Amino acid sequence: SKGDVIAFLDSDDLWLPHKLKFQLSLLKKYPQASFVFGHGEQFGTGAIPPPQLESLFVGNVLHPILLKERFVFYVPTIMVKREILHKTTAMNENLSSGGDIDFFLRMASVYEGIFSNEIVVKIRKHGQSHSQRMETVAYEEYLDMIKRFLLDGFLTPTQYGQIASKQNYKLGLLYLALNNRKKAMECFYRYTKIKPFNLKGWIRWIQAGLPSSLTRSL
């Protein structure tokens, strides 16, 4: 790429006609920002309506997206100033499914960005988009990623615990749905280590240890 900015587009998604012009105008209006990302609308099998989010945010997006889930993250909405790619580690191709979010969050940990609620892409949803197996891989990689953010000093132990507890609980539920009860117990146990006084973690841990025939109603 030889341009001043780089934008991403997955092969099965669509940019809306105004996407590039609109995001370039934001980068021009807020020159302190090094990247911009935005909202998308799903279409196809399993599509859900886009959530309503704040209209515009400029600044450090790392903590708002990790701790408060204030924004959505769709790869085809990202536009990055090319100059910062020389100072940012490239995408980790060893990650099965989380290379894009890992790259984005590492970039967000160093540079200011812009989020706009303007819908600029259409995200295709279909039966082959994500298998449940790949969802578990994505969660595991995400947990490893936030552990690295803790070790690198971008998250405090309290912030790490807030994120890790939520992700372990969600992953435990996913393993339960896949009837991988051993893995589910491991996830709920990690949750209870972070939140020992939250009964739902212990209840789920016990549920995962019981035969599935006894827990279908839980």
JSON list of C-alpha atoms in Angstrom, two decimals:
[
{"chain": "A", "resi": 1, "resn": "SER", "atom": "CA", "xyz": [0.00, 0.00, 0.00]},
{"chain": "A", "resi": 2, "resn": "LYS", "atom": "CA", "xyz": [1.30, 3.45, -0.92]},
{"chain": "A", "resi": 3, "resn": "GLY", "atom": "CA", "xyz": [-1.56, 5.66, 0.22]},
{"chain": "A", "resi": 4, "resn": "ASP", "atom": "CA", "xyz": [-1.64, 7.90, 3.30]},
{"chain": "A", "resi": 5, "resn": "VAL", "atom": "CA", "xyz": [-4.43, 5.83, 4.85]},
{"chain": "A", "resi": 6, "resn": "ILE", "atom": "CA", "xyz": [-5.27, 2.14, 4.86]},
{"chain": "A", "resi": 7, "resn": "ALA", "atom": "CA", "xyz": [-8.78, 0.70, 5.09]},
{"chain": "A", "resi": 8, "resn": "PHE", "atom": "CA", "xyz": [-9.80, -2.92, 5.55]},
{"chain": "A", "resi": 9, "resn": "LEU", "atom": "CA", "xyz": [-12.54, -4.88, 3.78]},
{"chain": "A", "resi": 10, "resn": "ASP", "atom": "CA", "xyz": [-13.32, -8.56, 4.26]},
{"chain": "A", "resi": 11, "resn": "SER", "atom": "CA", "xyz": [-14.21, -10.44, 1.09]},
{"chain": "A", "resi": 12, "resn": "ASP", "atom": "CA", "xyz": [-17.85, -11.07, 2.02]},
{"chain": "A", "resi": 13, "resn": "ASP", "atom": "CA", "xyz": [-18.72, -7.64, 3.47]},
{"chain": "A", "resi": 14, "resn": "LEU", "atom": "CA", "xyz": [-19.64, -4.35, 1.82]},
{"chain": "A", "resi": 15, "resn": "TRP", "atom": "CA", "xyz": [-18.59, -0.72, 2.22]},
{"chain": "A", "resi": 16, "resn": "LEU", "atom": "CA", "xyz": [-21.44, 1.77, 1.86]},
{"chain": "A", "resi": 17, "resn": "PRO", "atom": "CA", "xyz": [-20.79, 4.37, -0.87]},
{"chain": "A", "resi": 18, "resn": "HIS", "atom": "CA", "xyz": [-20.02, 7.23, 1.53]},
{"chain": "A", "resi": 19, "resn": "LYS", "atom": "CA", "xyz": [-17.76, 5.24, 3.84]},
{"chain": "A", "resi": 20, "resn": "LEU", "atom": "CA", "xyz": [-14.32, 6.42, 2.70]},
{"chain": "A", "resi": 21, "resn": "LYS", "atom": "CA", "xyz": [-15.25, 10.07, 2.20]},
{"chain": "A", "resi": 22, "resn": "PHE", "atom": "CA", "xyz": [-17.02, 10.26, 5.56]},
{"chain": "A", "resi": 23, "resn": "GLN", "atom": "CA", "xyz": [-14.18, 8.69, 7.54]},
{"chain": "A", "resi": 24, "resn": "LEU", "atom": "CA", "xyz": [-11.53, 10.77, 5.77]},
{"chain": "A", "resi": 25, "resn": "SER", "atom": "CA", "xyz": [-13.46, 13.88, 6.81]},
{"chain": "A", "resi": 26, "resn": "LEU", "atom": "CA", "xyz": [-13.33, 12.74, 10.44]},
{"chain": "A", "resi": 27, "resn": "LEU", "atom": "CA", "xyz": [-9.57, 12.19, 10.32]},
{"chain": "A", "resi": 28, "resn": "LYS", "atom": "CA", "xyz": [-9.20, 15.67, 8.84]},
{"chain": "A", "resi": 29, "resn": "LYS", "atom": "CA", "xyz": [-11.46, 17.23, 11.48]},
{"chain": "A", "resi": 30, "resn": "TYR", "atom": "CA", "xyz": [-9.68, 15.49, 14.38]},
{"chain": "A", "resi": 31, "resn": "PRO", "atom": "CA", "xyz": [-5.99, 15.38, 13.37]},
{"chain": "A", "resi": 32, "resn": "GLN", "atom": "CA", "xyz": [-4.92, 14.12, 16.81]},
{"chain": "A", "resi": 33, "resn": "ALA", "atom": "CA", "xyz": [-6.54, 10.78, 15.98]},
{"chain": "A", "resi": 34, "resn": "SER", "atom": "CA", "xyz": [-4.56, 8.09, 14.14]},
{"chain": "A", "resi": 35, "resn": "PHE", "atom": "CA", "xyz": [-7.45, 5.83, 13.18]},
{"chain": "A", "resi": 36, "resn": "VAL", "atom": "CA", "xyz": [-11.22, 5.79, 12.82]},
{"chain": "A", "resi": 37, "resn": "PHE", "atom": "CA", "xyz": [-13.77, 2.99, 13.07]},
{"chain": "A", "resi": 38, "resn": "GLY", "atom": "CA", "xyz": [-17.53, 2.91, 13.01]},
{"chain": "A", "resi": 39, "resn": "HIS", "atom": "CA", "xyz": [-20.81, 1.08, 12.97]},
{"chain": "A", "resi": 40, "resn": "GLY", "atom": "CA", "xyz": [-22.15, -1.59, 10.67]},
{"chain": "A", "resi": 41, "resn": "GLU", "atom": "CA", "xyz": [-25.42, -3.20, 9.69]},
{"chain": "A", "resi": 42, "resn": "GLN", "atom": "CA", "xyz": [-25.70, -6.98, 9.48]},
{"chain": "A", "resi": 43, "resn": "PHE", "atom": "CA", "xyz": [-27.47, -8.78, 6.65]},
{"chain": "A", "resi": 44, "resn": "GLY", "atom": "CA", "xyz": [-28.10, -12.41, 5.75]},
{"chain": "A", "resi": 45, "resn": "THR", "atom": "CA", "xyz": [-28.86, -15.44, 7.93]},
{"chain": "A", "resi": 46, "resn": "GLY", "atom": "CA", "xyz": [-28.82, -14.62, 11.64]},
{"chain": "A", "resi": 47, "resn": "ALA", "atom": "CA", "xyz": [-28.56, -10.86, 11.15]},
{"chain": "A", "resi": 48, "resn": "ILE", "atom": "CA", "xyz": [-29.60, -8.71, 14.12]},
{"chain": "A", "resi": 49, "resn": "PRO", "atom": "CA", "xyz": [-30.50, -5.00, 14.17]},
{"chain": "A", "resi": 50, "resn": "PRO", "atom": "CA", "xyz": [-27.56, -2.68, 14.95]},
{"chain": "A", "resi": 51, "resn": "PRO", "atom": "CA", "xyz": [-27.46, -1.45, 18.57]},
{"chain": "A", "resi": 52, "resn": "GLN", "atom": "CA", "xyz": [-27.80, 2.25, 19.31]},
{"chain": "A", "resi": 53, "resn": "LEU", "atom": "CA", "xyz": [-24.49, 3.71, 20.44]},
{"chain": "A", "resi": 54, "resn": "GLU", "atom": "CA", "xyz": [-23.10, 7.15, 21.22]},
{"chain": "A", "resi": 55, "resn": "SER", "atom": "CA", "xyz": [-22.85, 9.26, 18.08]},
{"chain": "A", "resi": 56, "resn": "LEU", "atom": "CA", "xyz": [-19.18, 10.25, 18.30]},
{"chain": "A", "resi": 57, "resn": "PHE", "atom": "CA", "xyz": [-16.16, 9.60, 20.53]},
{"chain": "A", "resi": 58, "resn": "VAL", "atom": "CA", "xyz": [-12.64, 10.96, 20.06]},
{"chain": "A", "resi": 59, "resn": "GLY", "atom": "CA", "xyz": [-9.75, 9.90, 22.29]},
{"chain": "A", "resi": 60, "resn": "ASN", "atom": "CA", "xyz": [-8.40, 6.73, 23.86]},
{"chain": "A", "resi": 61, "resn": "VAL", "atom": "CA", "xyz": [-10.90, 4.00, 22.97]},
{"chain": "A", "resi": 62, "resn": "LEU", "atom": "CA", "xyz": [-9.08, 1.11, 24.71]},
{"chain": "A", "resi": 63, "resn": "HIS", "atom": "CA", "xyz": [-10.73, 1.24, 28.13]},
{"chain": "A", "resi": 64, "resn": "PRO", "atom": "CA", "xyz": [-14.19, 2.26, 26.87]},
{"chain": "A", "resi": 65, "resn": "ILE", "atom": "CA", "xyz": [-14.30, -0.70, 24.50]},
{"chain": "A", "resi": 66, "resn": "LEU", "atom": "CA", "xyz": [-12.74, -3.25, 26.87]},
{"chain": "A", "resi": 67, "resn": "LEU", "atom": "CA", "xyz": [-14.36, -2.27, 30.16]},
{"chain": "A", "resi": 68, "resn": "LYS", "atom": "CA", "xyz": [-17.68, -0.74, 29.16]},
{"chain": "A", "resi": 69, "resn": "GLU", "atom": "CA", "xyz": [-18.32, -2.17, 25.67]},
{"chain": "A", "resi": 70, "resn": "ARG", "atom": "CA", "xyz": [-19.32, 1.30, 24.52]},
{"chain": "A", "resi": 71, "resn": "PHE", "atom": "CA", "xyz": [-18.50, 0.59, 20.87]},
{"chain": "A", "resi": 72, "resn": "VAL", "atom": "CA", "xyz": [-18.85, -2.21, 18.37]},
{"chain": "A", "resi": 73, "resn": "PHE", "atom": "CA", "xyz": [-15.84, -3.46, 16.43]},
{"chain": "A", "resi": 74, "resn": "TYR", "atom": "CA", "xyz": [-16.17, -4.42, 12.78]},
{"chain": "A", "resi": 75, "resn": "VAL", "atom": "CA", "xyz": [-12.92, -4.85, 10.85]},
{"chain": "A", "resi": 76, "resn": "PRO", "atom": "CA", "xyz": [-14.28, -3.38, 7.56]},
{"chain": "A", "resi": 77, "resn": "THR", "atom": "CA", "xyz": [-14.98, -0.07, 9.32]},
{"chain": "A", "resi": 78, "resn": "ILE", "atom": "CA", "xyz": [-11.33, 0.56, 10.28]},
{"chain": "A", "resi": 79, "resn": "MET", "atom": "CA", "xyz": [-9.32, 3.28, 8.56]},
{"chain": "A", "resi": 80, "resn": "VAL", "atom": "CA", "xyz": [-5.74, 3.81, 9.76]},
{"chain": "A", "resi": 81, "resn": "LYS", "atom": "CA", "xyz": [-3.12, 6.46, 9.03]},
{"chain": "A", "resi": 82, "resn": "ARG", "atom": "CA", "xyz": [-0.38, 4.55, 7.24]},
{"chain": "A", "resi": 83, "resn": "GLU", "atom": "CA", "xyz": [2.39, 6.31, 9.19]},
{"chain": "A", "resi": 84, "resn": "ILE", "atom": "CA", "xyz": [1.51, 4.58, 12.46]},
{"chain": "A", "resi": 85, "resn": "LEU", "atom": "CA", "xyz": [1.81, 1.10, 10.96]},
{"chain": "A", "resi": 86, "resn": "HIS", "atom": "CA", "xyz": [5.57, 1.58, 10.95]},
{"chain": "A", "resi": 87, "resn": "LYS", "atom": "CA", "xyz": [5.40, 1.99, 14.72]},
{"chain": "A", "resi": 88, "resn": "THR", "atom": "CA", "xyz": [2.83, -0.73, 15.47]},
{"chain": "A", "resi": 89, "resn": "THR", "atom": "CA", "xyz": [3.41, -4.49, 15.55]},
{"chain": "A", "resi": 90, "resn": "ALA", "atom": "CA", "xyz": [1.80, -6.21, 12.57]},
{"chain": "A", "resi": 91, "resn": "MET", "atom": "CA", "xyz": [-1.17, -8.53, 12.90]},
{"chain": "A", "resi": 92, "resn": "ASN", "atom": "CA", "xyz": [-0.34, -11.73, 14.75]},
{"chain": "A", "resi": 93, "resn": "GLU", "atom": "CA", "xyz": [-1.01, -14.42, 12.16]},
{"chain": "A", "resi": 94, "resn": "ASN", "atom": "CA", "xyz": [-0.53, -17.15, 14.75]},
{"chain": "A", "resi": 95, "resn": "LEU", "atom": "CA", "xyz": [-3.95, -16.31, 16.18]},
{"chain": "A", "resi": 96, "resn": "SER", "atom": "CA", "xyz": [-6.73, -18.42, 14.67]},
{"chain": "A", "resi": 97, "resn": "SER", "atom": "CA", "xyz": [-9.51, -15.85, 14.88]},
{"chain": "A", "resi": 98, "resn": "GLY", "atom": "CA", "xyz": [-8.45, -12.89, 17.00]},
{"chain": "A", "resi": 99, "resn": "GLY", "atom": "CA", "xyz": [-5.62, -11.35, 14.99]},
{"chain": "A", "resi": 100, "resn": "ASP", "atom": "CA", "xyz": [-7.74, -8.39, 13.93]},
{"chain": "A", "resi": 101, "resn": "ILE", "atom": "CA", "xyz": [-9.04, -7.42, 17.39]},
{"chain": "A", "resi": 102, "resn": "ASP", "atom": "CA", "xyz": [-5.56, -8.00, 18.87]},
{"chain": "A", "resi": 103, "resn": "PHE", "atom": "CA", "xyz": [-4.05, -5.62, 16.29]},
{"chain": "A", "resi": 104, "resn": "PHE", "atom": "CA", "xyz": [-6.81, -3.06, 16.81]},
{"chain": "A", "resi": 105, "resn": "LEU", "atom": "CA", "xyz": [-6.53, -3.02, 20.60]},
{"chain": "A", "resi": 106, "resn": "ARG", "atom": "CA", "xyz": [-2.73, -2.86, 20.57]},
{"chain": "A", "resi": 107, "resn": "MET", "atom": "CA", "xyz": [-3.04, 0.13, 18.25]},
{"chain": "A", "resi": 108, "resn": "ALA", "atom": "CA", "xyz": [-5.70, 1.66, 20.51]},
{"chain": "A", "resi": 109, "resn": "SER", "atom": "CA", "xyz": [-3.43, 1.25, 23.54]},
{"chain": "A", "resi": 110, "resn": "VAL", "atom": "CA", "xyz": [-0.94, 3.69, 22.00]},
{"chain": "A", "resi": 111, "resn": "TYR", "atom": "CA", "xyz": [-2.87, 6.02, 19.69]},
{"chain": "A", "resi": 112, "resn": "GLU", "atom": "CA", "xyz": [-6.05, 8.05, 19.94]},
{"chain": "A", "resi": 113, "resn": "GLY", "atom": "CA", "xyz": [-8.92, 7.08, 17.70]},
{"chain": "A", "resi": 114, "resn": "ILE", "atom": "CA", "xyz": [-12.37, 8.08, 16.55]},
{"chain": "A", "resi": 115, "resn": "PHE", "atom": "CA", "xyz": [-15.58, 6.09, 16.83]},
{"chain": "A", "resi": 116, "resn": "SER", "atom": "CA", "xyz": [-18.67, 7.17, 14.90]},
{"chain": "A", "resi": 117, "resn": "ASN", "atom": "CA", "xyz": [-22.14, 5.65, 15.17]},
{"chain": "A", "resi": 118, "resn": "GLU", "atom": "CA", "xyz": [-22.63, 6.28, 11.44]},
{"chain": "A", "resi": 119, "resn": "ILE", "atom": "CA", "xyz": [-23.33, 2.99, 9.66]},
{"chain": "A", "resi": 120, "resn": "VAL", "atom": "CA", "xyz": [-20.65, 2.70, 6.99]},
{"chain": "A", "resi": 121, "resn": "VAL", "atom": "CA", "xyz": [-20.53, -1.03, 6.21]},
{"chain": "A", "resi": 122, "resn": "LYS", "atom": "CA", "xyz": [-22.78, -4.03, 5.72]},
{"chain": "A", "resi": 123, "resn": "ILE", "atom": "CA", "xyz": [-21.61, -7.16, 7.55]},
{"chain": "A", "resi": 124, "resn": "ARG", "atom": "CA", "xyz": [-22.65, -10.46, 5.99]},
{"chain": "A", "resi": 125, "resn": "LYS", "atom": "CA", "xyz": [-23.94, -13.12, 8.40]},
{"chain": "A", "resi": 126, "resn": "HIS", "atom": "CA", "xyz": [-24.31, -16.70, 7.27]},
{"chain": "A", "resi": 127, "resn": "GLY", "atom": "CA", "xyz": [-24.12, -20.21, 8.59]},
{"chain": "A", "resi": 128, "resn": "GLN", "atom": "CA", "xyz": [-20.40, -20.53, 7.96]},
{"chain": "A", "resi": 129, "resn": "SER", "atom": "CA", "xyz": [-19.42, -17.23, 9.59]},
{"chain": "A", "resi": 130, "resn": "HIS", "atom": "CA", "xyz": [-18.45, -18.72, 12.96]},
{"chain": "A", "resi": 131, "resn": "SER", "atom": "CA", "xyz": [-18.79, -22.25, 14.24]},
{"chain": "A", "resi": 132, "resn": "GLN", "atom": "CA", "xyz": [-19.22, -22.79, 17.96]},
{"chain": "A", "resi": 133, "resn": "ARG", "atom": "CA", "xyz": [-15.77, -24.39, 18.02]},
{"chain": "A", "resi": 134, "resn": "MET", "atom": "CA", "xyz": [-14.22, -21.23, 16.58]},
{"chain": "A", "resi": 135, "resn": "GLU", "atom": "CA", "xyz": [-16.15, -19.18, 19.14]},
{"chain": "A", "resi": 136, "resn": "THR", "atom": "CA", "xyz": [-14.39, -21.03, 21.95]},
{"chain": "A", "resi": 137, "resn": "VAL", "atom": "CA", "xyz": [-11.03, -20.41, 20.26]},
{"chain": "A", "resi": 138, "resn": "ALA", "atom": "CA", "xyz": [-11.88, -16.72, 19.94]},
{"chain": "A", "resi": 139, "resn": "TYR", "atom": "CA", "xyz": [-12.72, -16.46, 23.65]},
{"chain": "A", "resi": 140, "resn": "GLU", "atom": "CA", "xyz": [-9.53, -18.30, 24.67]},
{"chain": "A", "resi": 141, "resn": "GLU", "atom": "CA", "xyz": [-7.42, -16.02, 22.48]},
{"chain": "A", "resi": 142, "resn": "TYR", "atom": "CA", "xyz": [-9.20, -12.96, 23.85]},
{"chain": "A", "resi": 143, "resn": "LEU", "atom": "CA", "xyz": [-8.40, -14.04, 27.42]},
{"chain": "A", "resi": 144, "resn": "ASP", "atom": "CA", "xyz": [-4.73, -14.48, 26.47]},
{"chain": "A", "resi": 145, "resn": "MET", "atom": "CA", "xyz": [-4.76, -11.06, 24.85]},
{"chain": "A", "resi": 146, "resn": "ILE", "atom": "CA", "xyz": [-6.10, -9.20, 27.88]},
{"chain": "A", "resi": 147, "resn": "LYS", "atom": "CA", "xyz": [-3.56, -11.06, 30.04]},
{"chain": "A", "resi": 148, "resn": "ARG", "atom": "CA", "xyz": [-0.84, -9.54, 27.83]},
{"chain": "A", "resi": 149, "resn": "PHE", "atom": "CA", "xyz": [-2.42, -6.10, 28.28]},
{"chain": "A", "resi": 150, "resn": "LEU", "atom": "CA", "xyz": [-2.19, -6.61, 32.04]},
{"chain": "A", "resi": 151, "resn": "LEU", "atom": "CA", "xyz": [1.46, -7.65, 31.86]},
{"chain": "A", "resi": 152, "resn": "ASP", "atom": "CA", "xyz": [2.27, -4.70, 29.57]},
{"chain": "A", "resi": 153, "resn": "GLY", "atom": "CA", "xyz": [0.68, -2.26, 32.00]},
{"chain": "A", "resi": 154, "resn": "PHE", "atom": "CA", "xyz": [-2.28, -1.20, 29.85]},
{"chain": "A", "resi": 155, "resn": "LEU", "atom": "CA", "xyz": [-4.74, -2.68, 32.36]},
{"chain": "A", "resi": 156, "resn": "THR", "atom": "CA", "xyz": [-4.70, -2.61, 36.15]},
{"chain": "A", "resi": 157, "resn": "PRO", "atom": "CA", "xyz": [-5.31, -5.89, 38.02]},
{"chain": "A", "resi": 158, "resn": "THR", "atom": "CA", "xyz": [-8.81, -4.64, 38.89]},
{"chain": "A", "resi": 159, "resn": "GLN", "atom": "CA", "xyz": [-9.58, -3.82, 35.26]},
{"chain": "A", "resi": 160, "resn": "TYR", "atom": "CA", "xyz": [-8.19, -7.15, 34.13]},
{"chain": "A", "resi": 161, "resn": "GLY", "atom": "CA", "xyz": [-10.37, -8.98, 36.67]},
{"chain": "A", "resi": 162, "resn": "GLN", "atom": "CA", "xyz": [-13.46, -7.13, 35.47]},
{"chain": "A", "resi": 163, "resn": "ILE", "atom": "CA", "xyz": [-12.88, -8.23, 31.87]},
{"chain": "A", "resi": 164, "resn": "ALA", "atom": "CA", "xyz": [-11.56, -11.73, 32.57]},
{"chain": "A", "resi": 165, "resn": "SER", "atom": "CA", "xyz": [-14.43, -12.66, 34.87]},
{"chain": "A", "resi": 166, "resn": "LYS", "atom": "CA", "xyz": [-17.03, -11.72, 32.27]},
{"chain": "A", "resi": 167, "resn": "GLN", "atom": "CA", "xyz": [-15.23, -13.53, 29.44]},
{"chain": "A", "resi": 168, "resn": "ASN", "atom": "CA", "xyz": [-14.65, -16.69, 31.51]},
{"chain": "A", "resi": 169, "resn": "TYR", "atom": "CA", "xyz": [-18.34, -16.80, 32.44]},
{"chain": "A", "resi": 170, "resn": "LYS", "atom": "CA", "xyz": [-19.42, -16.44, 28.79]},
{"chain": "A", "resi": 171, "resn": "LEU", "atom": "CA", "xyz": [-16.91, -19.06, 27.70]},
{"chain": "A", "resi": 172, "resn": "GLY", "atom": "CA", "xyz": [-18.13, -21.42, 30.42]},
{"chain": "A", "resi": 173, "resn": "LEU", "atom": "CA", "xyz": [-21.68, -21.10, 29.12]},
{"chain": "A", "resi": 174, "resn": "LEU", "atom": "CA", "xyz": [-20.49, -21.82, 25.60]},
{"chain": "A", "resi": 175, "resn": "TYR", "atom": "CA", "xyz": [-18.63, -24.95, 26.72]},
{"chain": "A", "resi": 176, "resn": "LEU", "atom": "CA", "xyz": [-21.79, -26.04, 28.57]},
{"chain": "A", "resi": 177, "resn": "ALA", "atom": "CA", "xyz": [-23.77, -25.66, 25.35]},
{"chain": "A", "resi": 178, "resn": "LEU", "atom": "CA", "xyz": [-21.17, -27.85, 23.64]},
{"chain": "A", "resi": 179, "resn": "ASN", "atom": "CA", "xyz": [-21.44, -30.35, 26.54]},
{"chain": "A", "resi": 180, "resn": "ASN", "atom": "CA", "xyz": [-17.73, -29.96, 27.29]},
{"chain": "A", "resi": 181, "resn": "ARG", "atom": "CA", "xyz": [-18.30, -30.00, 31.01]},
{"chain": "A", "resi": 182, "resn": "LYS", "atom": "CA", "xyz": [-14.66, -30.27, 32.04]},
{"chain": "A", "resi": 183, "resn": "LYS", "atom": "CA", "xyz": [-13.77, -27.09, 30.16]},
{"chain": "A", "resi": 184, "resn": "ALA", "atom": "CA", "xyz": [-16.91, -25.39, 31.47]},
{"chain": "A", "resi": 185, "resn": "MET", "atom": "CA", "xyz": [-15.89, -26.21, 35.05]},
{"chain": "A", "resi": 186, "resn": "GLU", "atom": "CA", "xyz": [-12.44, -24.72, 34.42]},
{"chain": "A", "resi": 187, "resn": "CYS", "atom": "CA", "xyz": [-13.98, -21.47, 33.15]},
{"chain": "A", "resi": 188, "resn": "PHE", "atom": "CA", "xyz": [-16.46, -21.13, 36.01]},
{"chain": "A", "resi": 189, "resn": "TYR", "atom": "CA", "xyz": [-13.69, -21.92, 38.50]},
{"chain": "A", "resi": 190, "resn": "ARG", "atom": "CA", "xyz": [-11.57, -19.11, 37.05]},
{"chain": "A", "resi": 191, "resn": "TYR", "atom": "CA", "xyz": [-14.63, -16.87, 37.35]},
{"chain": "A", "resi": 192, "resn": "THR", "atom": "CA", "xyz": [-15.11, -17.74, 41.03]},
{"chain": "A", "resi": 193, "resn": "LYS", "atom": "CA", "xyz": [-11.43, -17.08, 41.77]},
{"chain": "A", "resi": 194, "resn": "ILE", "atom": "CA", "xyz": [-11.97, -13.51, 40.57]},
{"chain": "A", "resi": 195, "resn": "LYS", "atom": "CA", "xyz": [-15.47, -13.10, 42.04]},
{"chain": "A", "resi": 196, "resn": "PRO", "atom": "CA", "xyz": [-15.62, -15.54, 44.99]},
{"chain": "A", "resi": 197, "resn": "PHE", "atom": "CA", "xyz": [-18.71, -13.94, 46.53]},
{"chain": "A", "resi": 198, "resn": "ASN", "atom": "CA", "xyz": [-20.82, -14.07, 43.37]},
{"chain": "A", "resi": 199, "resn": "LEU", "atom": "CA", "xyz": [-23.07, -17.10, 43.74]},
{"chain": "A", "resi": 200, "resn": "LYS", "atom": "CA", "xyz": [-23.84, -17.49, 40.04]},
{"chain": "A", "resi": 201, "resn": "GLY", "atom": "CA", "xyz": [-20.27, -18.63, 39.39]},
{"chain": "A", "resi": 202, "resn": "TRP", "atom": "CA", "xyz": [-20.48, -21.37, 42.03]},
{"chain": "A", "resi": 203, "resn": "ILE", "atom": "CA", "xyz": [-23.91, -22.45, 40.82]},
{"chain": "A", "resi": 204, "resn": "ARG", "atom": "CA", "xyz": [-22.64, -22.79, 37.26]},
{"chain": "A", "resi": 205, "resn": "TRP", "atom": "CA", "xyz": [-19.51, -24.61, 38.46]},
{"chain": "A", "resi": 206, "resn": "ILE", "atom": "CA", "xyz": [-21.70, -27.16, 40.28]},
{"chain": "A", "resi": 207, "resn": "GLN", "atom": "CA", "xyz": [-23.98, -27.42, 37.25]},
{"chain": "A", "resi": 208, "resn": "ALA", "atom": "CA", "xyz": [-21.02, -28.18, 34.98]},
{"chain": "A", "resi": 209, "resn": "GLY", "atom": "CA", "xyz": [-19.91, -30.97, 37.34]},
{"chain": "A", "resi": 210, "resn": "LEU", "atom": "CA", "xyz": [-23.27, -32.73, 37.32]},
{"chain": "A", "resi": 211, "resn": "PRO", "atom": "CA", "xyz": [-24.47, -35.15, 34.62]},
{"chain": "A", "resi": 212, "resn": "SER", "atom": "CA", "xyz": [-26.18, -33.29, 31.78]},
{"chain": "A", "resi": 213, "resn": "SER", "atom": "CA", "xyz": [-29.42, -35.20, 32.37]},
{"chain": "A", "resi": 214, "resn": "LEU", "atom": "CA", "xyz": [-29.75, -33.51, 35.78]},
{"chain": "A", "resi": 215, "resn": "THR", "atom": "CA", "xyz": [-29.03, -29.96, 34.59]},
{"chain": "A", "resi": 216, "resn": "ARG", "atom": "CA", "xyz": [-31.15, -29.42, 31.49]},
{"chain": "A", "resi": 217, "resn": "SER", "atom": "CA", "xyz": [-33.65, -27.32, 33.42]},
{"chain": "A", "resi": 218, "resn": "LEU", "atom": "CA", "xyz": [-31.02, -24.98, 34.91]}
]
